[in-house]
PDB file of C-alpha atoms in Angstrom:
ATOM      1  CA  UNK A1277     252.526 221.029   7.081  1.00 42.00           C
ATOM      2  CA  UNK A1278     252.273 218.214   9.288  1.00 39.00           C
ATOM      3  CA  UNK A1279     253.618 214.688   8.631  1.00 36.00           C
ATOM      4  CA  UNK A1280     249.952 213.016   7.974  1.00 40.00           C
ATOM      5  CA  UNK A1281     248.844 216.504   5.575  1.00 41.00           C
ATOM      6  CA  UNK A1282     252.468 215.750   3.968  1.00 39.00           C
ATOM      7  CA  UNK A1283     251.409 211.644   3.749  1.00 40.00           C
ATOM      8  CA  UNK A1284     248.078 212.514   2.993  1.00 43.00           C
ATOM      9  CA  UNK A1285     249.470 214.428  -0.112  1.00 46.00           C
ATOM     10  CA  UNK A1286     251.556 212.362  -1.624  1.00 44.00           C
ATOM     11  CA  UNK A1287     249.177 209.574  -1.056  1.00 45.00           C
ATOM     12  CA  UNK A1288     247.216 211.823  -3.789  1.00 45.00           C
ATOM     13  CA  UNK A1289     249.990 212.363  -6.200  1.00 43.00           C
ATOM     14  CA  UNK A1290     250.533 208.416  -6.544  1.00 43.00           C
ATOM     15  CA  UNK A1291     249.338 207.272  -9.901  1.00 42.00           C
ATOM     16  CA  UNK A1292     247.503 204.520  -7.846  1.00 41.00           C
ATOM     17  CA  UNK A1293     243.760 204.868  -8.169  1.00 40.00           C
ATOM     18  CA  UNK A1294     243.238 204.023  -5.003  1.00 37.00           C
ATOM     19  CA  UNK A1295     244.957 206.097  -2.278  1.00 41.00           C
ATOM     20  CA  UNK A1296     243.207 208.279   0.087  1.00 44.00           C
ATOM     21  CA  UNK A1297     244.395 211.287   2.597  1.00 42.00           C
ATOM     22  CA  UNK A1298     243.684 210.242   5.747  1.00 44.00           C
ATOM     23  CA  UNK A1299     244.479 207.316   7.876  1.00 44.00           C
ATOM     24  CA  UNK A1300     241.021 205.827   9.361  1.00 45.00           C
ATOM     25  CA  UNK A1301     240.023 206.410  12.941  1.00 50.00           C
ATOM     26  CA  UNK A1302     241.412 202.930  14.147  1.00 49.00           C
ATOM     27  CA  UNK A1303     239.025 200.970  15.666  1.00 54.00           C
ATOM     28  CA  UNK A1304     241.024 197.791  16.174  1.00 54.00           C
ATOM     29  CA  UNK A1305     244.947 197.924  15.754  1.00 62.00           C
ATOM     30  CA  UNK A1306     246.359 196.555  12.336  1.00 67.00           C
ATOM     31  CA  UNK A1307     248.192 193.209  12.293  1.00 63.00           C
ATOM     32  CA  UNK A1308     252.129 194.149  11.793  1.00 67.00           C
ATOM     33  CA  UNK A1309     253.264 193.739   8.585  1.00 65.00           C
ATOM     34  CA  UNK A1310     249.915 192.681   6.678  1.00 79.00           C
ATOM     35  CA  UNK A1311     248.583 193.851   4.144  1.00 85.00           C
ATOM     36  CA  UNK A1312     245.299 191.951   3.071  1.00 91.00           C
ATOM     37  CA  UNK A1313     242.505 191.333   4.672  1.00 93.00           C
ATOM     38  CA  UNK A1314     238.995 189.565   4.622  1.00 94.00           C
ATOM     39  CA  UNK A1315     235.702 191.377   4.702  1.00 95.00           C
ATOM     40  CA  UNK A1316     235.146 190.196   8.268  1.00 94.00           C
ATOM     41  CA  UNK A1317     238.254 191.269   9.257  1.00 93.00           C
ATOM     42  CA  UNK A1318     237.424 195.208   7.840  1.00 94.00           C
ATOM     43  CA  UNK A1319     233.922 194.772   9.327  1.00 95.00           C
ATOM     44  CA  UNK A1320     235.871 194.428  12.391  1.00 92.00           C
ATOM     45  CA  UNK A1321     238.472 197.049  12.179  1.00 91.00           C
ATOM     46  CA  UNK A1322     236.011 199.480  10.915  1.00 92.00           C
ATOM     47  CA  UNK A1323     232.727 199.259  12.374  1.00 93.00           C
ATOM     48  CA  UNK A1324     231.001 198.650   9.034  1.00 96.00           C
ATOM     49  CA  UNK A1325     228.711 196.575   8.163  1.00 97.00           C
ATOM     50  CA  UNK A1326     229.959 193.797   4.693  1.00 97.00           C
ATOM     51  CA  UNK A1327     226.896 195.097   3.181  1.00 97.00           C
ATOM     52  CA  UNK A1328     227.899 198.732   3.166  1.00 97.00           C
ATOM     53  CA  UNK A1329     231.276 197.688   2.342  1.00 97.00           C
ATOM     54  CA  UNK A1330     229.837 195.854  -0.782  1.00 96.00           C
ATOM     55  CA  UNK A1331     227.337 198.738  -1.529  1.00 97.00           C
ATOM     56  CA  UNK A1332     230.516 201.166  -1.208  1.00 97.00           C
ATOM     57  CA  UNK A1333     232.169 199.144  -4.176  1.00 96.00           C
ATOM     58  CA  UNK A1334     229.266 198.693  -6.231  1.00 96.00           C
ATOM     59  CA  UNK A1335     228.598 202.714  -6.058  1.00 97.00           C
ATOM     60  CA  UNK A1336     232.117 203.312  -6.492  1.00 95.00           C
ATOM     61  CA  UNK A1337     232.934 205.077  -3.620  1.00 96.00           C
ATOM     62  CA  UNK A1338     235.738 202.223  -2.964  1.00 94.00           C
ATOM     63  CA  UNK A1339     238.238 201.740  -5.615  1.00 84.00           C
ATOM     64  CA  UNK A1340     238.344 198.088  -7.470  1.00 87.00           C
ATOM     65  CA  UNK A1341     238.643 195.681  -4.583  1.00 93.00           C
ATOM     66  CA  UNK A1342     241.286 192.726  -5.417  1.00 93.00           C
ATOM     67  CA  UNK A1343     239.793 189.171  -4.789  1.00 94.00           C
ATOM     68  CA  UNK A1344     240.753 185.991  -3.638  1.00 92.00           C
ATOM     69  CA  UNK A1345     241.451 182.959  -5.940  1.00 94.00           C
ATOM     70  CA  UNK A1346     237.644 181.629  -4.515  1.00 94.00           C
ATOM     71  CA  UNK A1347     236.435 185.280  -4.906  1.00 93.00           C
ATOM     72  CA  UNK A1348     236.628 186.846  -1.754  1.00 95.00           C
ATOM     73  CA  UNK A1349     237.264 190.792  -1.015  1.00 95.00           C
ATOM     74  CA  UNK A1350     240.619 191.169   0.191  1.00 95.00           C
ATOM     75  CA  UNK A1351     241.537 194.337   1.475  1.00 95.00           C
ATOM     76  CA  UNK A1352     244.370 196.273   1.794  1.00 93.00           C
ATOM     77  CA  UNK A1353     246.120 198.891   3.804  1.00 92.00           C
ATOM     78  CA  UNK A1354     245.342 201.603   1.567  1.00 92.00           C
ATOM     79  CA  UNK A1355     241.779 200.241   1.386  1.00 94.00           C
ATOM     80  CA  UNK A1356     241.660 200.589   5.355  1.00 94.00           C
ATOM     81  CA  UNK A1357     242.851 204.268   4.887  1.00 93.00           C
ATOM     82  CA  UNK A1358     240.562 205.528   2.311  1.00 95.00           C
ATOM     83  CA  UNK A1359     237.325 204.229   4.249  1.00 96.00           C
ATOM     84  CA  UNK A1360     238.903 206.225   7.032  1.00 94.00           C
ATOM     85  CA  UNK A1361     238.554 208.993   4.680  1.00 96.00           C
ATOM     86  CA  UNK A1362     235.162 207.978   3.042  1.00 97.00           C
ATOM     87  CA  UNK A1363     234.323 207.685   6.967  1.00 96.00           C
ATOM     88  CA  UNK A1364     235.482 211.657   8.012  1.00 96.00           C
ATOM     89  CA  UNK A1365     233.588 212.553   4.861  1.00 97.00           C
ATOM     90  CA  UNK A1366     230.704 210.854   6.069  1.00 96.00           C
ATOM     91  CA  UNK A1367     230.681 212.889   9.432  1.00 96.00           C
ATOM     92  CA  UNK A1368     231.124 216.196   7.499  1.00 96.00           C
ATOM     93  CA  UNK A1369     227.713 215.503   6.200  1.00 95.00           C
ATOM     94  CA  UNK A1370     228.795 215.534   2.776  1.00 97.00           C
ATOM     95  CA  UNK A1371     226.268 213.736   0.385  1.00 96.00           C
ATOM     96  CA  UNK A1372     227.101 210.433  -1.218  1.00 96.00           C
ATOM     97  CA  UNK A1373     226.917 212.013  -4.678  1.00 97.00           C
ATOM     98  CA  UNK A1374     229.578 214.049  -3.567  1.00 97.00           C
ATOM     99  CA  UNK A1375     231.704 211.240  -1.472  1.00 97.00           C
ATOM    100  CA  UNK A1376     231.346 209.370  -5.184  1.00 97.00           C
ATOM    101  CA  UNK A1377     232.710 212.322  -7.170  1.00 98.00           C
ATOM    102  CA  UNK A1378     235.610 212.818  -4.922  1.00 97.00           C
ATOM    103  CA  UNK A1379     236.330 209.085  -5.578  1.00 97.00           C
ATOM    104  CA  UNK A1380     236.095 209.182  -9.100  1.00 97.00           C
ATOM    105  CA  UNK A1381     238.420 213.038  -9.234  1.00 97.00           C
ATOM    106  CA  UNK A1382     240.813 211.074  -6.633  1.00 96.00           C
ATOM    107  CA  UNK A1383     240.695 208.110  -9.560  1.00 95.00           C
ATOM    108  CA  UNK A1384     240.987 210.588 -12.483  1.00 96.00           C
ATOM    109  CA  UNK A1385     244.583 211.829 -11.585  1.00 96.00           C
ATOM    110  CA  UNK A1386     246.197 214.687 -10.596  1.00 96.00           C
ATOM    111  CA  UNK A1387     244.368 217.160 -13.577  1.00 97.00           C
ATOM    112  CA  UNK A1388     241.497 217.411 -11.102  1.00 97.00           C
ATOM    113  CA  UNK A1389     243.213 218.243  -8.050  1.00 97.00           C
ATOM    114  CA  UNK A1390     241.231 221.865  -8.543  1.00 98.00           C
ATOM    115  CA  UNK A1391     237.690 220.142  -8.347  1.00 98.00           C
ATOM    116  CA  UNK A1392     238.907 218.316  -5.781  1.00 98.00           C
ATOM    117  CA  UNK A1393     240.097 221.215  -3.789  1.00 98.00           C
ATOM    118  CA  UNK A1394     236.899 222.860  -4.362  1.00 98.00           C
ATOM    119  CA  UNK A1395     234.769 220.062  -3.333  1.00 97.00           C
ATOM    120  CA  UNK A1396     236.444 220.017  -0.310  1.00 98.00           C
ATOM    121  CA  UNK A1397     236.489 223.377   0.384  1.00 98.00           C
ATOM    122  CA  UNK A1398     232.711 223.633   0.016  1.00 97.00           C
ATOM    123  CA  UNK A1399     232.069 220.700   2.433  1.00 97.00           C
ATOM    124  CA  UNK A1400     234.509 222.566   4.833  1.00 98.00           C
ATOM    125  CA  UNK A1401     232.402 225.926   5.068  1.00 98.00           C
ATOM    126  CA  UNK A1402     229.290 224.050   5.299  1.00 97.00           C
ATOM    127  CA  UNK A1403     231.556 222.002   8.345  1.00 97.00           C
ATOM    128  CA  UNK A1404     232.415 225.738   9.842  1.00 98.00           C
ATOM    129  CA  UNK A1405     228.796 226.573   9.556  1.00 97.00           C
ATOM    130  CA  UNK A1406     227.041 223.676  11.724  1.00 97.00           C
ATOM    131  CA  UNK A1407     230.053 223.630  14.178  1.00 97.00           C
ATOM    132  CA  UNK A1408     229.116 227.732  14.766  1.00 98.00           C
ATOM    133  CA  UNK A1409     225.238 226.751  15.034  1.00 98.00           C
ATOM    134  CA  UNK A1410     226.241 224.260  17.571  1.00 97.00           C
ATOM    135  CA  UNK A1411     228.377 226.664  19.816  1.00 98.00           C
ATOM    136  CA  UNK A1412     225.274 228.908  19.477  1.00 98.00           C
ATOM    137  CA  UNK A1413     223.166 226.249  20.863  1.00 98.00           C
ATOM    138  CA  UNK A1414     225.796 224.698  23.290  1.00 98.00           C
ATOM    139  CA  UNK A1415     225.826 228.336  24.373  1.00 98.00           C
ATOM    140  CA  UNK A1416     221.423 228.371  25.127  1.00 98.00           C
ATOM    141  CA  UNK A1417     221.962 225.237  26.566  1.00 98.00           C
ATOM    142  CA  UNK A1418     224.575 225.931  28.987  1.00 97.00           C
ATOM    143  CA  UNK A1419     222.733 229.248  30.057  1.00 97.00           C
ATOM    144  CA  UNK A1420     219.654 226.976  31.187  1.00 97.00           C
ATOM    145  CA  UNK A1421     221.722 224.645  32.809  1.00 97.00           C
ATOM    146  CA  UNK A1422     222.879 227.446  34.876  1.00 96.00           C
ATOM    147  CA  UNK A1423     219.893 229.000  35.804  1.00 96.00           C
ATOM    148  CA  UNK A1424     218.053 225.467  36.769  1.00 95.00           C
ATOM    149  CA  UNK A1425     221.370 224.900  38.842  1.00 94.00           C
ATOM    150  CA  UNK A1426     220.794 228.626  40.483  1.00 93.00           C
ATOM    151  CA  UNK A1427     217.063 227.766  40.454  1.00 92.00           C
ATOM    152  CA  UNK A1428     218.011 224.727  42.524  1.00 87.00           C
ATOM    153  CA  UNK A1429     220.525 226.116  44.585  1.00 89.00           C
ATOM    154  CA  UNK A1430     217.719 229.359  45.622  1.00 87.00           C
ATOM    155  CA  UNK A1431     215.209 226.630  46.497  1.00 88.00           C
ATOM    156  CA  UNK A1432     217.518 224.214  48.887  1.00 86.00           C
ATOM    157  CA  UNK A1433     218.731 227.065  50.823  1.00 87.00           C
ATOM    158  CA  UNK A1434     214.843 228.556  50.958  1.00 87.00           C
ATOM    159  CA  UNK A1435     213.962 225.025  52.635  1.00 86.00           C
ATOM    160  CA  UNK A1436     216.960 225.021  54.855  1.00 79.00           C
TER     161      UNK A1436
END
């Protein structure tokens, strides 16, 4: 097991509600030492936009976000890791309806680490699947490529 599947898992045996299992694909570099941040400041380091961020919370794909004494989102660390999650999810393909139940299994505790293992498991097969249709159609591609590069090659030295 490596150290971020070992991080990643007891990030999910925490009795906090909201801990994730993978660190986000890091944009912009985390100030040392903090640990709250503004909505801009996410927008930033993530690439998302404050109204998905918002719509994330309302749907409950992001656990309770703590606010400011004026109201504002602040953000943590662990915040910044689970939309690095909800963001590899996204890429999988897997539908929001599913992101949403992961969420709320990941909130639930550790009695649905089954569900949760299942969940993932079907989103990974259904990864395994499009990344073989894509080597299938990398592998067309690259057999035109070559034969418009022969193609090529047969006409310049026809000319020459």
């Amino acid at each position: 097991m490596t150290v971020m599947e070992t991080t990643a898992e007891a990030a999910e045996t925490s009795t906090s509600p909201d801990l994730c299992a993978a660190p986000p694909e890091r944009r912009l570099r985390r100030p040392d030492g903090q640990d709250n941040y503004t909505i801009s400041e996410v927008v930033a380091y993530t690439g998302l936009t404050a109204h998905t961020l918002r719509w994330y919370e309302r749907i409950g794909l992001m656990p309770h976000i703590d606010r400011s004494h004026t109201g504002q989102r602040r953000y943590t660390n662990r915040d910044l890791d689970w939309l690095g999650l909800v963001g590899k999810l996204r890429l999988t393909g897997m539908p929001v309806a599913d992101m949403v139940r992961y969420a709320e299994l990941v909130r639930e505790g550790d009695h649905t680490y089954m569900e949760r293992y299942e969940l993932l498991e079907a989103t990974r097969r259904d990864v395994k699947s499009r990344i073989a249709e894509l080597q299938d159609t990398l592998a067309v591609l690259d057999r035109k490529i070559t034969f418009y590069a022969d193609a090529g090659r047969a006409l310049a030295s026809e000319r020459s």
